[in-house]
CSV table of C-alpha atoms and ligand atoms in Angstrom, one decimal:
chain,number,residue,atom,x,y,z
A,1,UNK,CA,0.0,0.0,0.0
A,2,UNK,CA,1.2,3.5,-0.8
A,3,UNK,CA,-0.1,6.7,0.6
A,4,UNK,CA,-0.9,9.3,-2.0
A,5,UNK,CA,-2.2,12.8,-1.5
A,6,UNK,CA,-4.5,14.7,-3.7
A,7,UNK,CA,-4.4,18.5,-3.2
A,8,UNK,CA,-7.2,20.8,-4.4
A,9,UNK,CA,-7.5,24.5,-4.1
A,10,UNK,CA,-10.4,25.5,-1.9
A,11,UNK,CA,-12.4,28.7,-1.8
A,12,UNK,CA,-14.6,30.0,1.0
A,13,UNK,CA,-16.5,33.0,2.2
A,14,UNK,CA,-14.6,35.4,4.3
A,15,UNK,CA,-16.5,34.3,7.3
A,16,UNK,CA,-15.6,30.7,6.9
A,17,UNK,CA,-12.0,31.6,6.3
A,18,UNK,CA,-12.2,33.6,9.5
A,19,UNK,CA,-13.6,30.6,11.4
A,20,UNK,CA,-10.8,28.4,10.0
A,21,UNK,CA,-8.2,30.9,11.2
A,22,UNK,CA,-9.7,31.0,14.7
A,23,UNK,CA,-9.7,27.2,14.8
A,24,UNK,CA,-6.1,27.1,13.8
A,25,UNK,CA,-5.2,29.4,16.6
A,26,UNK,CA,-7.2,27.3,19.0
A,27,UNK,CA,-5.6,24.1,17.8
A,28,UNK,CA,-2.2,25.8,18.3
A,29,UNK,CA,-3.1,26.7,21.8
A,30,UNK,CA,-4.3,23.1,22.5
A,31,UNK,CA,-0.9,21.8,21.1
A,32,UNK,CA,1.0,24.1,23.4
A,33,UNK,CA,-1.2,23.1,26.4
A,34,UNK,CA,-0.4,19.5,25.7
A,35,UNK,CA,3.2,20.3,25.4
A,36,UNK,CA,3.1,22.1,28.8
A,37,UNK,CA,1.1,19.2,30.4
A,38,UNK,CA,3.7,16.7,29.1
A,39,UNK,CA,6.6,18.8,30.6
A,40,UNK,CA,4.8,19.0,34.0
A,41,UNK,CA,4.1,15.2,34.0
A,42,UNK,CA,7.8,14.6,33.2
A,43,UNK,CA,9.0,16.8,36.0
A,44,UNK,CA,6.6,15.4,38.5
A,45,UNK,CA,6.7,11.7,37.7
A,46,UNK,CA,9.7,11.3,35.4
A,47,UNK,CA,7.6,9.6,32.8
A,48,UNK,CA,6.1,10.5,29.4
A,49,UNK,CA,2.5,10.1,28.4
A,50,UNK,CA,1.6,7.6,25.7
A,51,UNK,CA,-0.5,8.1,22.7
A,52,UNK,CA,-3.8,7.1,24.3
A,53,UNK,CA,-3.2,9.3,27.3
A,54,UNK,CA,-2.4,12.3,25.2
A,55,UNK,CA,-5.5,11.8,23.1
A,56,UNK,CA,-7.6,11.4,26.2
A,57,UNK,CA,-6.0,14.5,27.7
A,58,UNK,CA,-6.9,16.5,24.5
A,59,UNK,CA,-10.5,15.3,24.8
A,60,UNK,CA,-10.7,16.2,28.5
A,61,UNK,CA,-9.3,19.6,27.8
A,62,UNK,CA,-11.9,20.1,25.1
A,63,UNK,CA,-14.6,19.0,27.5
A,64,UNK,CA,-13.5,21.3,30.3
A,65,UNK,CA,-12.6,24.4,28.3
A,66,UNK,CA,-15.2,26.4,26.4
A,67,UNK,CA,-12.6,27.7,24.1
A,68,UNK,CA,-11.4,24.3,22.8
A,69,UNK,CA,-15.0,23.3,22.0
A,70,UNK,CA,-15.0,25.1,18.7
A,71,UNK,CA,-12.8,22.2,17.4
A,72,UNK,CA,-14.3,19.0,16.1
A,73,UNK,CA,-13.6,16.2,18.6
A,74,UNK,CA,-11.5,14.1,16.2
A,75,UNK,CA,-9.5,17.2,15.1
A,76,UNK,CA,-8.7,17.8,18.8
A,77,UNK,CA,-7.5,14.2,19.0
A,78,UNK,CA,-5.4,14.6,16.0
A,79,UNK,CA,-3.6,17.6,17.6
A,80,UNK,CA,-2.6,15.2,20.3
A,81,UNK,CA,-1.4,12.7,17.6
A,82,UNK,CA,0.6,15.5,16.0
A,83,UNK,CA,2.3,16.3,19.3
A,84,UNK,CA,2.9,12.6,19.9
A,85,UNK,CA,4.6,12.2,16.5
A,86,UNK,CA,6.7,15.2,17.0
A,87,UNK,CA,7.9,13.9,20.3
A,88,UNK,CA,8.5,10.4,18.8
A,89,UNK,CA,10.7,11.9,16.1
A,90,UNK,CA,12.7,13.6,18.9
A,91,UNK,CA,13.1,10.3,20.7
A,92,UNK,CA,14.2,8.6,17.5
A,93,UNK,CA,16.8,11.3,17.2
A,94,UNK,CA,15.6,12.6,13.8
A,95,UNK,CA,14.2,15.9,15.0
A,96,UNK,CA,14.6,18.6,17.7
A,97,UNK,CA,12.6,18.6,20.8
A,98,UNK,CA,9.0,19.8,20.2
A,99,UNK,CA,8.8,23.5,20.9
A,100,UNK,CA,5.9,25.8,21.7
A,101,UNK,CA,4.3,26.7,18.4
A,102,UNK,CA,3.4,30.2,17.3
A,103,UNK,CA,0.0,30.7,15.8
A,104,UNK,CA,1.3,31.9,12.5
A,105,UNK,CA,3.2,28.7,12.0
A,106,UNK,CA,0.3,26.4,12.8
A,107,UNK,CA,-1.4,26.0,9.5
A,108,UNK,CA,-3.4,22.9,9.1
A,109,UNK,CA,-6.2,20.8,10.7
A,110,UNK,CA,-6.8,17.1,10.0
A,111,UNK,CA,-10.1,15.2,10.0
A,112,UNK,CA,-9.0,11.6,10.4
A,113,UNK,CA,-12.2,9.8,9.6
A,114,UNK,CA,-15.5,11.6,9.9
A,115,UNK,CA,-16.6,15.2,10.0
A,116,UNK,CA,-16.3,15.9,6.3
A,117,UNK,CA,-18.6,15.5,3.4
A,118,UNK,CA,-18.3,16.2,-0.3
A,119,UNK,CA,-21.5,17.0,-2.2
A,120,UNK,CA,-22.9,19.0,-5.1
A,121,UNK,CA,-20.5,17.8,-7.8
A,122,UNK,CA,-20.9,19.8,-10.9
A,123,UNK,CA,-19.2,20.7,-14.1
A,124,UNK,CA,-18.7,24.4,-14.8
A,125,UNK,CA,-17.4,26.3,-17.8
A,126,UNK,CA,-17.2,25.2,-21.4
A,127,UNK,CA,-14.6,23.7,-23.7
A,128,UNK,CA,-11.1,24.2,-22.5
A,129,UNK,CA,-12.3,26.1,-19.4
A,130,UNK,CA,-14.4,23.2,-18.2
A,131,UNK,CA,-13.7,22.2,-14.7
A,132,UNK,CA,-15.3,20.2,-12.0
A,133,UNK,CA,-16.3,21.6,-8.7
A,134,UNK,CA,-17.6,20.2,-5.5
A,135,UNK,CA,-18.7,21.4,-2.1
A,136,UNK,CA,-16.9,20.2,1.0
A,137,UNK,CA,-18.5,20.5,4.4
A,138,UNK,CA,-16.2,20.4,7.4
A,139,UNK,CA,-17.9,19.9,10.7
A,140,UNK,CA,-17.6,23.0,13.0
A,141,UNK,CA,-15.9,25.0,10.2
A,142,UNK,CA,-18.3,25.3,7.2
A,143,UNK,CA,-18.4,25.0,3.5
A,144,UNK,CA,-15.6,25.2,0.9
A,145,UNK,CA,-15.8,25.1,-2.9
A,146,UNK,CA,-13.2,22.8,-4.3
A,147,UNK,CA,-11.9,22.8,-7.8
A,148,UNK,CA,-11.5,19.1,-8.6
A,149,UNK,CA,-8.9,19.3,-11.4
A,150,UNK,CA,-8.1,15.6,-11.4
A,151,UNK,CA,-9.8,12.3,-10.7
A,152,UNK,CA,-9.3,10.7,-7.3
A,153,UNK,CA,-10.7,7.6,-5.6
A,154,UNK,CA,-13.2,9.2,-3.1
A,155,UNK,CA,-14.1,5.8,-1.5
A,156,UNK,CA,-10.5,5.2,-0.4
A,157,UNK,CA,-9.9,8.6,1.3
A,158,UNK,CA,-8.4,7.9,4.8
A,159,UNK,CA,-8.1,11.5,6.0
A,160,UNK,CA,-8.8,15.0,5.0
A,161,UNK,CA,-6.5,17.9,5.8
A,162,UNK,CA,-7.3,21.5,5.4
A,163,UNK,CA,-4.3,23.8,5.1
A,164,UNK,CA,-4.1,27.6,5.1
A,165,UNK,CA,-0.9,28.7,3.4
A,166,UNK,CA,1.0,31.7,4.7
A,167,UNK,CA,-0.4,33.7,1.7
A,168,UNK,CA,-3.9,33.0,2.9
A,169,UNK,CA,-4.7,30.5,0.2
A,170,UNK,CA,-6.6,27.5,1.3
A,171,UNK,CA,-6.0,23.9,0.1
A,172,UNK,CA,-7.7,20.7,0.9
A,173,UNK,CA,-5.6,17.5,0.9
A,174,UNK,CA,-7.2,14.1,0.6
A,175,UNK,CA,-5.0,11.2,1.7
A,176,UNK,CA,-5.7,8.0,-0.1
A,177,UNK,CA,-4.2,4.5,0.4
A,178,UNK,CA,-3.6,2.9,-2.9
A,179,UNK,CA,-2.2,-0.4,-4.1
A,180,UNK,CA,1.3,-0.1,-5.6
A,181,UNK,CA,1.4,0.2,-9.3
A,182,UNK,CA,2.3,-3.0,-11.0
A,183,UNK,CA,5.7,-2.9,-12.6
A,184,UNK,CA,5.3,-3.3,-16.3
A,185,UNK,CA,7.1,-6.4,-17.5
A,186,UNK,CA,7.5,-5.0,-21.0
A,187,UNK,CA,9.7,-6.8,-23.6
A,188,UNK,CA,13.3,-5.7,-23.8
A,189,UNK,CA,15.0,-3.6,-24.9
A,190,UNK,CA,13.6,-0.7,-23.0
A,191,UNK,CA,14.3,2.9,-23.6
A,192,UNK,CA,16.4,4.6,-21.0
A,193,UNK,CA,17.2,8.2,-20.5
A,194,UNK,CA,20.1,9.7,-18.5
A,195,UNK,CA,19.4,13.1,-16.8
A,196,UNK,CA,22.2,15.4,-15.8
A,197,UNK,CA,21.2,18.2,-13.4
A,198,UNK,CA,23.1,21.4,-13.6
A,199,UNK,CA,22.9,25.1,-12.9
A,200,UNK,CA,23.3,26.7,-16.3
A,201,UNK,CA,21.1,24.1,-17.9
A,202,UNK,CA,18.7,22.7,-15.4
A,203,UNK,CA,18.5,19.3,-17.1
A,204,UNK,CA,20.5,17.8,-20.0
A,205,UNK,CA,19.1,14.6,-21.4
A,206,UNK,CA,21.2,11.8,-22.9
A,207,UNK,CA,19.3,12.2,-26.1
A,208,UNK,CA,20.7,15.7,-26.5
A,209,UNK,CA,17.7,17.7,-25.4
A,210,UNK,CA,18.1,20.2,-22.6
A,211,UNK,CA,16.1,22.6,-20.5
A,212,UNK,CA,17.4,26.0,-19.6
A,213,UNK,CA,17.4,26.9,-15.9
A,214,UNK,CA,14.5,29.4,-15.6
A,215,UNK,CA,15.9,30.6,-12.2
A,216,UNK,CA,12.5,31.6,-10.8
A,217,UNK,CA,13.9,32.8,-7.5
A,218,UNK,CA,16.6,34.9,-9.0
A,219,UNK,CA,14.1,36.6,-11.2
A,220,UNK,CA,11.8,37.4,-8.3
A,221,UNK,CA,14.7,38.3,-6.0
A,222,UNK,CA,14.4,42.0,-6.3
A,223,UNK,CA,10.8,41.9,-5.2
A,224,UNK,CA,11.4,39.4,-2.5
A,225,UNK,CA,14.2,41.6,-1.1
A,226,UNK,CA,12.0,44.7,-1.0
A,227,UNK,CA,9.2,42.7,0.7
A,228,UNK,CA,11.6,41.1,3.2
A,229,UNK,CA,13.0,44.5,4.1
A,230,UNK,CA,9.5,45.9,4.7
A,231,UNK,CA,8.7,42.9,6.9
A,232,UNK,CA,11.8,43.3,9.0
A,233,UNK,CA,10.9,46.9,9.8
A,234,UNK,CA,7.5,45.9,11.3
A,235,UNK,CA,7.0,45.0,14.9
A,236,UNK,CA,7.0,41.2,15.3
A,237,UNK,CA,3.5,39.7,15.2
A,238,UNK,CA,1.8,43.1,14.9
A,239,UNK,CA,-1.0,43.5,12.4
A,240,UNK,CA,1.2,45.3,9.9
A,241,UNK,CA,3.9,42.6,10.3
A,242,UNK,CA,1.3,39.9,9.4
A,243,UNK,CA,0.2,41.9,6.4
A,244,UNK,CA,3.7,42.2,5.1
A,245,UNK,CA,4.3,38.6,5.8
A,246,UNK,CA,1.3,37.6,3.6
A,247,UNK,CA,2.7,39.7,0.8
A,248,UNK,CA,6.1,38.0,1.1
A,249,UNK,CA,4.5,34.6,1.3
A,250,UNK,CA,2.6,35.1,-1.9
A,251,UNK,CA,5.8,35.9,-3.8
A,252,UNK,CA,7.5,32.8,-2.4
A,253,UNK,CA,4.6,30.6,-3.2
A,254,UNK,CA,4.6,31.9,-6.8
A,255,UNK,CA,8.2,30.8,-7.1
A,256,UNK,CA,7.4,27.5,-5.7
A,257,UNK,CA,4.4,26.9,-7.9
A,258,UNK,CA,6.4,27.9,-11.0
A,259,UNK,CA,9.0,25.3,-10.2
A,260,UNK,CA,6.6,22.5,-9.4
A,261,UNK,CA,4.6,23.2,-12.6
A,262,UNK,CA,7.7,23.0,-14.8
A,263,UNK,CA,9.1,19.9,-13.1
A,264,UNK,CA,5.8,18.0,-13.3
A,265,UNK,CA,5.5,18.8,-17.0
A,266,UNK,CA,9.1,17.6,-17.6
A,267,UNK,CA,8.3,14.5,-15.6
A,268,UNK,CA,5.2,13.8,-17.7
A,269,UNK,CA,7.1,14.3,-20.9
A,270,UNK,CA,10.0,12.0,-20.0
A,271,UNK,CA,7.9,9.2,-18.4
A,272,UNK,CA,5.7,9.0,-21.6
A,273,UNK,CA,8.8,8.7,-23.8
A,274,UNK,CA,11.0,6.5,-21.7
A,275,UNK,CA,10.8,3.3,-19.6
A,276,UNK,CA,13.9,3.8,-17.4
A,277,UNK,CA,15.1,7.0,-15.8
A,278,UNK,CA,18.8,7.3,-14.8
A,279,UNK,CA,19.6,10.0,-12.3
A,280,UNK,CA,22.6,11.1,-10.4
A,281,UNK,CA,22.7,10.2,-6.8
A,282,UNK,CA,23.3,13.6,-5.5
A,283,UNK,CA,24.4,15.0,-2.1
A,284,UNK,CA,22.8,18.4,-2.4
A,285,UNK,CA,23.6,19.7,1.0
A,286,UNK,CA,27.2,19.1,0.4
A,287,UNK,CA,27.0,20.9,-2.9
A,288,UNK,CA,25.3,23.9,-1.4
A,289,UNK,CA,27.9,24.2,1.3
A,290,UNK,CA,30.7,23.8,-1.2
A,291,UNK,CA,29.1,26.4,-3.4
A,292,UNK,CA,32.0,28.8,-3.9
A,293,UNK,CA,30.2,32.1,-4.2
A,294,UNK,CA,27.0,33.3,-2.8
A,295,UNK,CA,25.4,33.6,-6.2
A,296,UNK,CA,26.4,30.0,-6.9
A,297,UNK,CA,24.9,28.8,-3.7
A,298,UNK,CA,21.7,30.6,-4.4
A,299,UNK,CA,21.5,29.2,-7.9
A,300,UNK,CA,22.0,25.7,-6.5
A,301,UNK,CA,19.2,26.3,-4.2
A,302,UNK,CA,17.1,27.9,-6.9
A,303,UNK,CA,17.5,24.8,-9.1
A,304,UNK,CA,15.8,22.7,-6.4
A,305,UNK,CA,17.5,19.5,-7.5
A,306,UNK,CA,15.9,17.5,-4.7
A,307,UNK,CA,12.5,18.6,-5.8
A,308,UNK,CA,13.0,18.0,-9.5
A,309,UNK,CA,14.4,14.5,-8.6
A,310,UNK,CA,11.5,13.7,-6.4
A,311,UNK,CA,9.0,14.8,-9.0
A,312,UNK,CA,10.7,13.0,-11.9
A,313,UNK,CA,11.0,9.8,-9.9
A,314,UNK,CA,7.4,10.1,-8.9
A,315,UNK,CA,6.2,10.5,-12.5
A,316,UNK,CA,8.1,7.3,-13.5
A,317,UNK,CA,7.0,5.2,-10.5
A,318,UNK,CA,3.4,6.3,-11.0
A,319,UNK,CA,3.5,4.8,-14.4
A,320,UNK,CA,5.1,1.6,-13.2
A,321,UNK,CA,8.5,2.4,-14.7
A,322,UNK,CA,12.0,2.1,-13.4
A,323,UNK,CA,14.2,4.7,-11.7
A,324,UNK,CA,17.9,4.0,-11.4
A,325,UNK,CA,20.0,6.3,-9.2
A,326,UNK,CA,23.7,6.0,-10.0
A,327,UNK,CA,26.7,7.4,-8.2
A,328,UNK,CA,27.5,10.8,-9.6
A,329,UNK,CA,31.1,10.8,-8.5
A,330,UNK,CA,33.3,12.4,-11.2
A,331,UNK,CA,30.5,12.0,-13.8
A,332,UNK,CA,31.4,15.4,-15.1
A,333,UNK,CA,35.0,14.6,-15.6
A,334,UNK,CA,34.7,11.1,-17.0
A,335,UNK,CA,35.0,10.5,-20.7
A,336,UNK,CA,31.9,8.8,-22.1
A,337,UNK,CA,33.9,7.1,-24.8
A,338,UNK,CA,37.1,5.7,-23.1
A,339,UNK,CA,36.3,6.2,-19.4
A,340,UNK,CA,39.4,8.4,-18.9
A,341,UNK,CA,39.2,11.1,-16.3
A,342,UNK,CA,39.8,14.7,-17.3
A,343,UNK,CA,41.2,16.1,-14.0
A,344,UNK,CA,41.6,19.6,-15.4
A,345,UNK,CA,38.0,20.2,-16.1
A,346,UNK,CA,36.6,23.1,-14.1
A,347,UNK,CA,33.1,24.2,-13.4
A,348,UNK,CA,33.5,27.0,-15.9
A,349,UNK,CA,34.3,24.7,-18.8
A,350,UNK,CA,31.2,24.1,-20.9
A,351,UNK,CA,32.9,21.7,-23.3
A,352,UNK,CA,34.4,18.3,-22.3
A,353,UNK,CA,37.6,17.5,-24.0
A,354,UNK,CA,39.2,14.1,-23.3
A,355,UNK,CA,43.0,14.2,-23.0
A,356,UNK,CA,43.3,10.5,-23.9
A,357,UNK,CA,41.1,9.9,-26.9
A,358,UNK,CA,40.5,13.5,-27.8
A,359,UNK,CA,36.8,13.0,-27.7
A,360,UNK,CA,35.0,16.3,-27.5
A,361,UNK,CA,31.4,16.9,-26.5
A,362,UNK,CA,29.3,19.3,-24.6
A,363,UNK,CA,30.1,18.9,-20.9
A,364,UNK,CA,26.6,18.2,-19.6
A,365,UNK,CA,25.6,15.9,-22.5
A,366,UNK,CA,28.8,13.9,-21.8
A,367,UNK,CA,27.8,13.7,-18.1
A,368,UNK,CA,24.3,12.4,-18.9
A,369,UNK,CA,25.8,9.8,-21.2
A,370,UNK,CA,28.2,8.7,-18.5
A,371,UNK,CA,25.3,8.3,-16.1
A,372,UNK,CA,23.5,6.2,-18.6
A,373,UNK,CA,26.6,4.0,-19.1
A,374,UNK,CA,27.0,3.6,-15.3
A,375,UNK,CA,23.4,2.3,-15.1
A,376,UNK,CA,24.3,-0.4,-17.7
A,377,UNK,CA,22.8,1.2,-20.8
A,378,UNK,CA,25.4,1.7,-23.5
A,379,UNK,CA,24.2,3.3,-26.6
A,380,UNK,CA,26.2,1.9,-29.6
A,381,UNK,CA,29.0,4.5,-30.1
A,382,UNK,CA,28.4,8.2,-29.6
A,383,UNK,CA,24.8,8.9,-30.4
A,384,UNK,CA,24.4,11.2,-33.3
A,385,UNK,CA,22.7,13.9,-31.3
A,386,UNK,CA,22.9,17.5,-31.3
A,387,UNK,CA,22.0,19.8,-28.4
A,388,UNK,CA,18.6,21.3,-28.8
A,389,UNK,CA,16.2,22.8,-26.3
A,390,UNK,CA,13.2,20.9,-25.2
A,391,UNK,CA,10.2,22.3,-27.1
A,392,UNK,CA,7.6,24.3,-25.3
A,393,UNK,CA,6.5,22.4,-22.2
A,394,UNK,CA,3.1,24.0,-21.5
A,395,UNK,CA,1.3,21.6,-23.8
A,396,UNK,CA,1.6,18.0,-22.9
A,397,UNK,CA,-2.0,17.1,-23.1
A,398,UNK,CA,-2.3,18.7,-19.8
A,399,UNK,CA,-5.0,21.1,-19.1
A,400,UNK,CA,-4.4,24.6,-20.3
A,401,UNK,CA,-5.0,27.6,-18.2
A,402,UNK,CA,-7.6,30.1,-19.2
A,403,UNK,CA,-5.8,32.5,-21.4
A,404,UNK,CA,-8.5,35.2,-21.6
A,405,UNK,CA,-10.8,35.2,-24.7
A,406,UNK,CA,-9.8,33.2,-27.7
A,407,UNK,CA,-7.4,30.3,-27.3
A,408,UNK,CA,-4.0,31.1,-28.5
A,409,UNK,CA,-2.8,28.4,-30.9
A,410,UNK,CA,0.8,29.3,-31.2
A,411,UNK,CA,2.7,27.6,-28.4
A,412,UNK,CA,4.5,29.9,-26.0
A,413,UNK,CA,8.2,29.6,-26.1
A,414,UNK,CA,10.2,27.6,-23.6
A,415,UNK,CA,9.8,29.1,-20.2
A,416,UNK,CA,13.4,30.0,-19.9
A,417,UNK,CA,14.3,33.4,-18.6
B,501,ZN,ZN1,38.3,9.6,-23.8
């Protein structure tokens, strides 16, 4: 069984959004109360409470305290679960000790089984603008209109999470337990693609195609800087501070959405064309720390290698296809043809030149071919490929955004900066 999440944008009235906000604050308070109770229990009796005790305590607090009664009972219990898990992660040595949470950092509520209902499914719009909507009722909060942009197995939903992003946008996340996709036992030979991740070119494929790095953060940086400066001048947690924070969060979310959108489209493209994905096994943190200059560090961060990897892998796994991570050690310096190592290659060199067999190729393309070779796929000789940009991504049979008035037929150019 695999857990899969389906996220949908939710819209609500201002009142309902206000109720959600209040409940988040209350849930945060409940979390902090549990944390406090746990600390007292430990000081008094030198023991920690188990999951059942914490849940019971949450319910008791809800019973005794008028304020906590705005929460749905199971939601209150889930707050206890959340604290329990945070503490467990601390005991397992993978996280810091749970701290008191601040209201502006407590952003989601979870309905584990009951308390939610989807109804009023309907189709709206026409042609390309057609979309499906549904109404979600959450007990004790109210109604939300969801835009159902993709199919999902409603009967298998195991929990519903409502999340208010720092920008004020609301999303609803349905968690579904699904059977693992069967691996396709297709007949050999299968098609494999090697993917080299880089800064100048975000991805270079072993078939010669590449995607420029759109550097979304770098392009929004000026605006983010201004917003950040405004925020830092406001009094912490004051009304104006919160307002400035929302404006900043919107800008950051835009950058994040841009990346995810691009990566998912790339993933869809590759997983439709190929059966095997070969990726470099990359230690990103090390790379960022080694980043020589500040700009280079930021560009590494802006390229979000871990996210692109995760999304590409997911697109392949989802379709029952194979992902092979291979060690990336020296992949940039190794000659694809003879395996010799060019020690003198620096990060600034865009072209790989082999000192042993005088093989010359674009550096990133050579690296992606080396990766492919390391995974055991050897194309016969040097593939007769030339470097070319990946054609426009925003049209992979994926749904198009409304473009105002008539549909534009000519495809927009690659979303490179
Ligand atoms: Zn060579």
